[in-house]
Amino acid sequence: MGDLSCSKIRNICILAHVDHGKTTLADHLIAACGGGVLHPKLAGRLRYMDYLDEEQRRAITMKSSSIALHYKDYNINLIDSPGHMDFCSEVSTAARLSDGALVLVDAVEGVHIQTHAVLRQAWVEKLTPCLVLNKIDRLITELKLSPMEAYNRLQRIVHEVNAIVSAYKSEKYLSDVDSLLAGTSGDVDQGLVEVEDDEEDMFQPQKGNVAFVCALDGWGFCINHFAEFYASKLQFSMSALIKGLWGPWYYHTKKMMIVGKKGIEGVSKDPQPMFVKFVLNPLWQVYQAALEADGDIRMLSKVISSFNLSVPQRELENKDKKVVLQAVMSRWLPLSDTILSMVVKCMPDPVSAQATRICRLLPKRELVINNSSLYDIFSEAENVRKCVEYCDSRADAPCMAFVSKMFALPFKMLPTKGPNGEFLNNQLTGEAGESGECFLAFARIFSGVLHSGQKVFVLSSVYDPLKGESMNRHVQEAELQSMYLMMGQGLLPVSSASAGNVIAIQGLGQYILKSATLSSTRNCWPFSSMMFQVAPTLRVAIEPSNPADMGALLKGLKLLNRADPFVEITVSSRGEQVLAAAGEVHLDRCIKDLKERFAKVSLEVSPPLVSFKETIEGEGINLIENSKVSLCSTEYVERTTPNGRCVLRVQVMKLPKTLTKVLEECSDMLGDFLEGQSRKRDGTLGSHIAQDDGEVVGVVRKRILDALESELGVSVKNDQDRVERYRKMWSEYLGRLWSLGPSHVGPNVLLAPDSKASNISNVSLGQKGILIQGSCDVSKRLGFFSDAGLESGTSSLSTEETAEETESLYREAEALKSSIVSGFQLATAAGPLCDEPLWGLAFLVEPYLFQESSEASSQSDQYGMLSGQVMTAVKEACRAAVLQSKPRLVEALYFCELTTPTEYLGAMYGVLGKMRARVLKEEMQEGSSLFTVHAYVPVAESFGFADELRKRTSGAASALLVLSHWEELPEDPFFVPKTEEEIEEFGDGSSVLPNIARKLMNSVRRRKGLHVEEKVVQHATKQRTLARKV
Ligand SMILES: Nc1nc2c(ncn2[C@@H]2O[C@H](COP(=O)(O)OP(=O)(O)OP(=O)(O)O)[C@@H](O)[C@H]2O)c(=O)[nH]1
Ligand SMILES: [Mg+2]
């Protein structure tokens, strides 16, 4: 394998929405070029790549897997990926290892949500995509479209897919402009705009990167097939025909010319574009001839003779019309040939692919380094990057490989013979051995040559070669055992593999959890992390049915965590084992795997643990106007530490929605540079200032300002005075951002007190106190400045104390700052309703510190450290402030796309109604009897949704859910009807509670073992009658 020329390699993946035909297409490619592992007769039916039992049972793909194909003298590594939303992480792993992507779209169903997602994935990973319009047969046999209608439909799909890609391009363009604007105040380069505008469509049949296929019947074509055929017949050049066979071009029969729309006017009443006349018409005729009862069978013979096909008589005489059709079509327009020649022609080999993908794989680092030993490391890392860029496959080049996932295989499935026929000793070692499972790494080599027995470094994604010793826990040394070429489930042992290849590696099980970089040197950066479309959101607690099996369960969870790239295993604060999966189907498979493969014990699975957030009522921007900066208003909560030395006043306000959204969306970036800065302050590497940081800060700052401006535009439209006032007020607030929470990056802010706030007297102690100033850390890092609160230290002095005493008080105040931030972090991590994180709130905290009085000092010890007291008091005060300001529960919503035949529309709405769903859009799919409905469904209600839908509609309707956004429940969870009218409307509480917010809050409280205020039996008699009814 090592001596294969890179130019003859293609690494590709098949991506699409669920059920659009990826695995069926893969079958045909395998039957033709897989070295005989799949008989052509079974192609399209076996679904060779779906080798897991669960995949065959459910008829969907659940993991990505690879197969090596030989086409002409090319080696093609094909990765089939799942289309179901629950397994979208597998799409990320497939895309990372590939250079090209076949994007499939079902010609009947058209573009769906996952089509968007996979196009984005391909775009992000810088893959070269080709479009495959599948299931063309359904246009003929199911929808019974005319060739002209079919052409319009195909054209629309191509158009739509192009629009999606161009949106990604302009998104990138916009973010480029954003950072440009943020970096310099100068004008945007006009040239940039034009270049992007001029960019032509990504997918064009004329370019040869669009194929029209029917994977089920095994045929497909690109325009050039027909161009070749007609070129000699009509006496045109290939290039003219290729151009004419797509778009509004017509054939002028008399003049024997290709003309535009104008040229054909008056000549023919109902002109057909050349694509319809020369391509679709013959196809339609063949289908009709073969399948319809009154079909003219001579049409088939005509095709056979004009295309010089050799179809065995035996097949032509078959009684099953479908077999006859497939026999002719698959010989006339062989699918594998069409697809693979397109792959070879349009998709790059690893060398040219890596040259363009390098900026995504290993972003360039602009560092200024003074230290000479660090400089040596840096230049070696640069050299490694060059080798990846050029896909250096020489034996002495540094090795770089990326493991995108680990997968488990039973030991007995491993080959027993090595590459040279020698017997392999697959000993079972360690914990994997006990379970009979072996872990293999799914990897792509980007530079150098790997061979079995080689020692490599395993780098985690946060490894930084310039950080020396401190990085030791992010790098390990491992020895590669066997290496295999993957043939779906089968493995072909190889002794070595060079850059540009995709392989499976044995022996890394204990070093890699999910993904990692393998390298022959420590002096390089790891590959950048993969992008995942969603995070695992469906969480359940798991325990063994028999408590004695706890050990087995823990081991099993550990193995599952390794074997599945997407599950997350955590331990809850109550000590439960919590498993997070992407959705119900994924969860089902995980539980099944746990029970049958990894833990092998019987398990109890809790109902899903749904996450909520907590906030307060109100709309952001207006509320803030009323709150006085210096807390003169009475709407604050005051708390004093037990020893009486610190008094805290806290006021809570709601942030504008747009700002909350930005803070949430930017949390990664914020986390990076807020942390990055503190790292720098630690002094580990003074000169190490990544240029990126500056840009990132600019982007975040701009997004925050834009968010506020857009909110101003919405809430106060035409009142210029108010706009100005708000703007001023906000610029002051932005200058006082002290911390974000929870975890220092969340969507809540801690505002530093106004330095102009006056000192207060503590009456009980008869002393003056000083205001502890905040440090506006976040404002400084984001580059927001204001006069207020920026000067560090504390405000004006108390008059009577001696200078010495005052100074010590100030020192103490300085030290207490971090306790205040910690208290805020704790409060925002667990709100007062049901200990869920807070969302979109600003806390203004004014802490006052008092001199220790002599009597107090004697007893102060009994309360412990002051810092601890302050932290608790801040937390309590924040929680109390939220409770006082009309707290509200916030829930997560799914965006849901449902497809259903008309007759089940009613049943589907029935299911949606029960789920508190909000329907956004209902649309009939053109030319079919299918309805597409878009709706928001609360996550809390969504469990069992898919099952319920399947049952009520006999499996005809399908739904896909994507996590969309968070939304506040308008109800007050503490609402109790008091006035007569309210009692009339809502009842007196004795009947079923209509209050959904309370119901949800209580269910979380119950789960967490918090106090639940509920009257268990209120009207015993009524309950009895109720019970009898049931
Ligand atoms: N009529 C028709 N049906 C097709 C065609 N290609 C695939 N199918 C059918 O579509 C269904 C789904 O095919 P798969 O190949 O499993 O789809 P997939 O994209 O791999 O699905 P996932 O991996 O679950 O996302 C199967 O029932 C196929 O028989 C086609 O060209 N025409
Ligand atoms: Mg599949």
mmCIF file with all atom_site columns, C-alpha atoms in Angstrom, residues 11-15 63-65 79-82 88-100 121 125 127 357 404-405 442 444 502 530:
data_model
loop_
_atom_site.group_PDB
_atom_site.id
_atom_site.type_symbol
_atom_site.label_atom_id
_atom_site.label_alt_id
_atom_site.label_comp_id
_atom_site.label_asym_id
_atom_site.label_entity_id
_atom_site.label_seq_id
_atom_site.pdbx_PDB_ins_code
_atom_site.Cartn_x
_atom_site.Cartn_y
_atom_site.Cartn_z
_atom_site.occupancy
_atom_site.B_iso_or_equiv
_atom_site.pdbx_formal_charge
_atom_site.auth_seq_id
_atom_site.auth_comp_id
_atom_site.auth_asym_id
_atom_site.auth_atom_id
_atom_site.pdbx_PDB_model_num
ATOM 1  C CA . ASN A 1 11  ? -11.317 9.322  -0.380 1.00 0.00 ? 11  ASN A CA 1
ATOM 2  C CA . ILE A 1 12  ? -15.000 10.012 -0.599 1.00 0.00 ? 12  ILE A CA 1
ATOM 3  C CA . CYS A 1 13  ? -18.119 9.834  1.516  1.00 0.00 ? 13  CYS A CA 1
ATOM 4  C CA . ILE A 1 14  ? -21.804 9.604  0.693  1.00 0.00 ? 14  ILE A CA 1
ATOM 5  C CA . LEU A 1 15  ? -23.939 12.156 2.530  1.00 0.00 ? 15  LEU A CA 1
ATOM 6  C CA . LYS A 1 63  ? -22.610 4.441  11.827 1.00 0.00 ? 63  LYS A CA 1
ATOM 7  C CA . SER A 1 64  ? -20.176 5.470  9.162  1.00 0.00 ? 64  SER A CA 1
ATOM 8  C CA . SER A 1 65  ? -18.020 2.707  7.750  1.00 0.00 ? 65  SER A CA 1
ATOM 9  C CA . ILE A 1 79  ? -17.433 5.934  3.422  1.00 0.00 ? 79  ILE A CA 1
ATOM 10 C CA . ASP A 1 80  ? -21.168 5.408  3.796  1.00 0.00 ? 80  ASP A CA 1
ATOM 11 C CA . SER A 1 81  ? -22.731 7.625  6.446  1.00 0.00 ? 81  SER A CA 1
ATOM 12 C CA . PRO A 1 82  ? -26.068 7.689  8.251  1.00 0.00 ? 82  PRO A CA 1
ATOM 13 C CA . CYS A 1 88  ? -25.198 13.131 12.652 1.00 0.00 ? 88  CYS A CA 1
ATOM 14 C CA . SER A 1 89  ? -21.933 12.930 14.585 1.00 0.00 ? 89  SER A CA 1
ATOM 15 C CA . GLU A 1 90  ? -21.021 10.039 12.281 1.00 0.00 ? 90  GLU A CA 1
ATOM 16 C CA . VAL A 1 91  ? -21.340 12.423 9.359  1.00 0.00 ? 91  VAL A CA 1
ATOM 17 C CA . SER A 1 92  ? -18.703 14.628 10.958 1.00 0.00 ? 92  SER A CA 1
ATOM 18 C CA . THR A 1 93  ? -16.331 11.691 11.346 1.00 0.00 ? 93  THR A CA 1
ATOM 19 C CA . ALA A 1 94  ? -16.917 10.608 7.751  1.00 0.00 ? 94  ALA A CA 1
ATOM 20 C CA . ALA A 1 95  ? -16.403 14.092 6.367  1.00 0.00 ? 95  ALA A CA 1
ATOM 21 C CA . ARG A 1 96  ? -13.140 14.619 8.236  1.00 0.00 ? 96  ARG A CA 1
ATOM 22 C CA . LEU A 1 97  ? -11.554 11.548 6.654  1.00 0.00 ? 97  LEU A CA 1
ATOM 23 C CA . SER A 1 98  ? -12.756 12.272 3.111  1.00 0.00 ? 98  SER A CA 1
ATOM 24 C CA . ASP A 1 99  ? -11.746 14.710 0.395  1.00 0.00 ? 99  ASP A CA 1
ATOM 25 C CA . GLY A 1 100 ? -14.934 14.560 -1.618 1.00 0.00 ? 100 GLY A CA 1
ATOM 26 C CA . GLN A 1 121 ? -20.568 19.735 6.982  1.00 0.00 ? 121 GLN A CA 1
ATOM 27 C CA . GLU A 1 125 ? -14.488 20.447 6.096  1.00 0.00 ? 125 GLU A CA 1
ATOM 28 C CA . LEU A 1 127 ? -14.686 18.773 0.768  1.00 0.00 ? 127 LEU A CA 1
ATOM 29 C CA . ARG A 1 357 ? -8.025  21.513 3.374  1.00 0.00 ? 357 ARG A CA 1
ATOM 30 C CA . SER A 1 404 ? -11.980 10.453 13.885 1.00 0.00 ? 404 SER A CA 1
ATOM 31 C CA . LYS A 1 405 ? -13.632 7.763  15.958 1.00 0.00 ? 405 LYS A CA 1
ATOM 32 C CA . PHE A 1 442 ? -10.893 4.818  12.163 1.00 0.00 ? 442 PHE A CA 1
ATOM 33 C CA . ARG A 1 444 ? -6.727  8.851  7.846  1.00 0.00 ? 444 ARG A CA 1
ATOM 34 C CA . VAL A 1 502 ? -8.018  5.624  5.253  1.00 0.00 ? 502 VAL A CA 1
ATOM 35 C CA . MET A 1 530 ? -14.445 18.253 14.294 1.00 0.00 ? 530 MET A CA 1
#
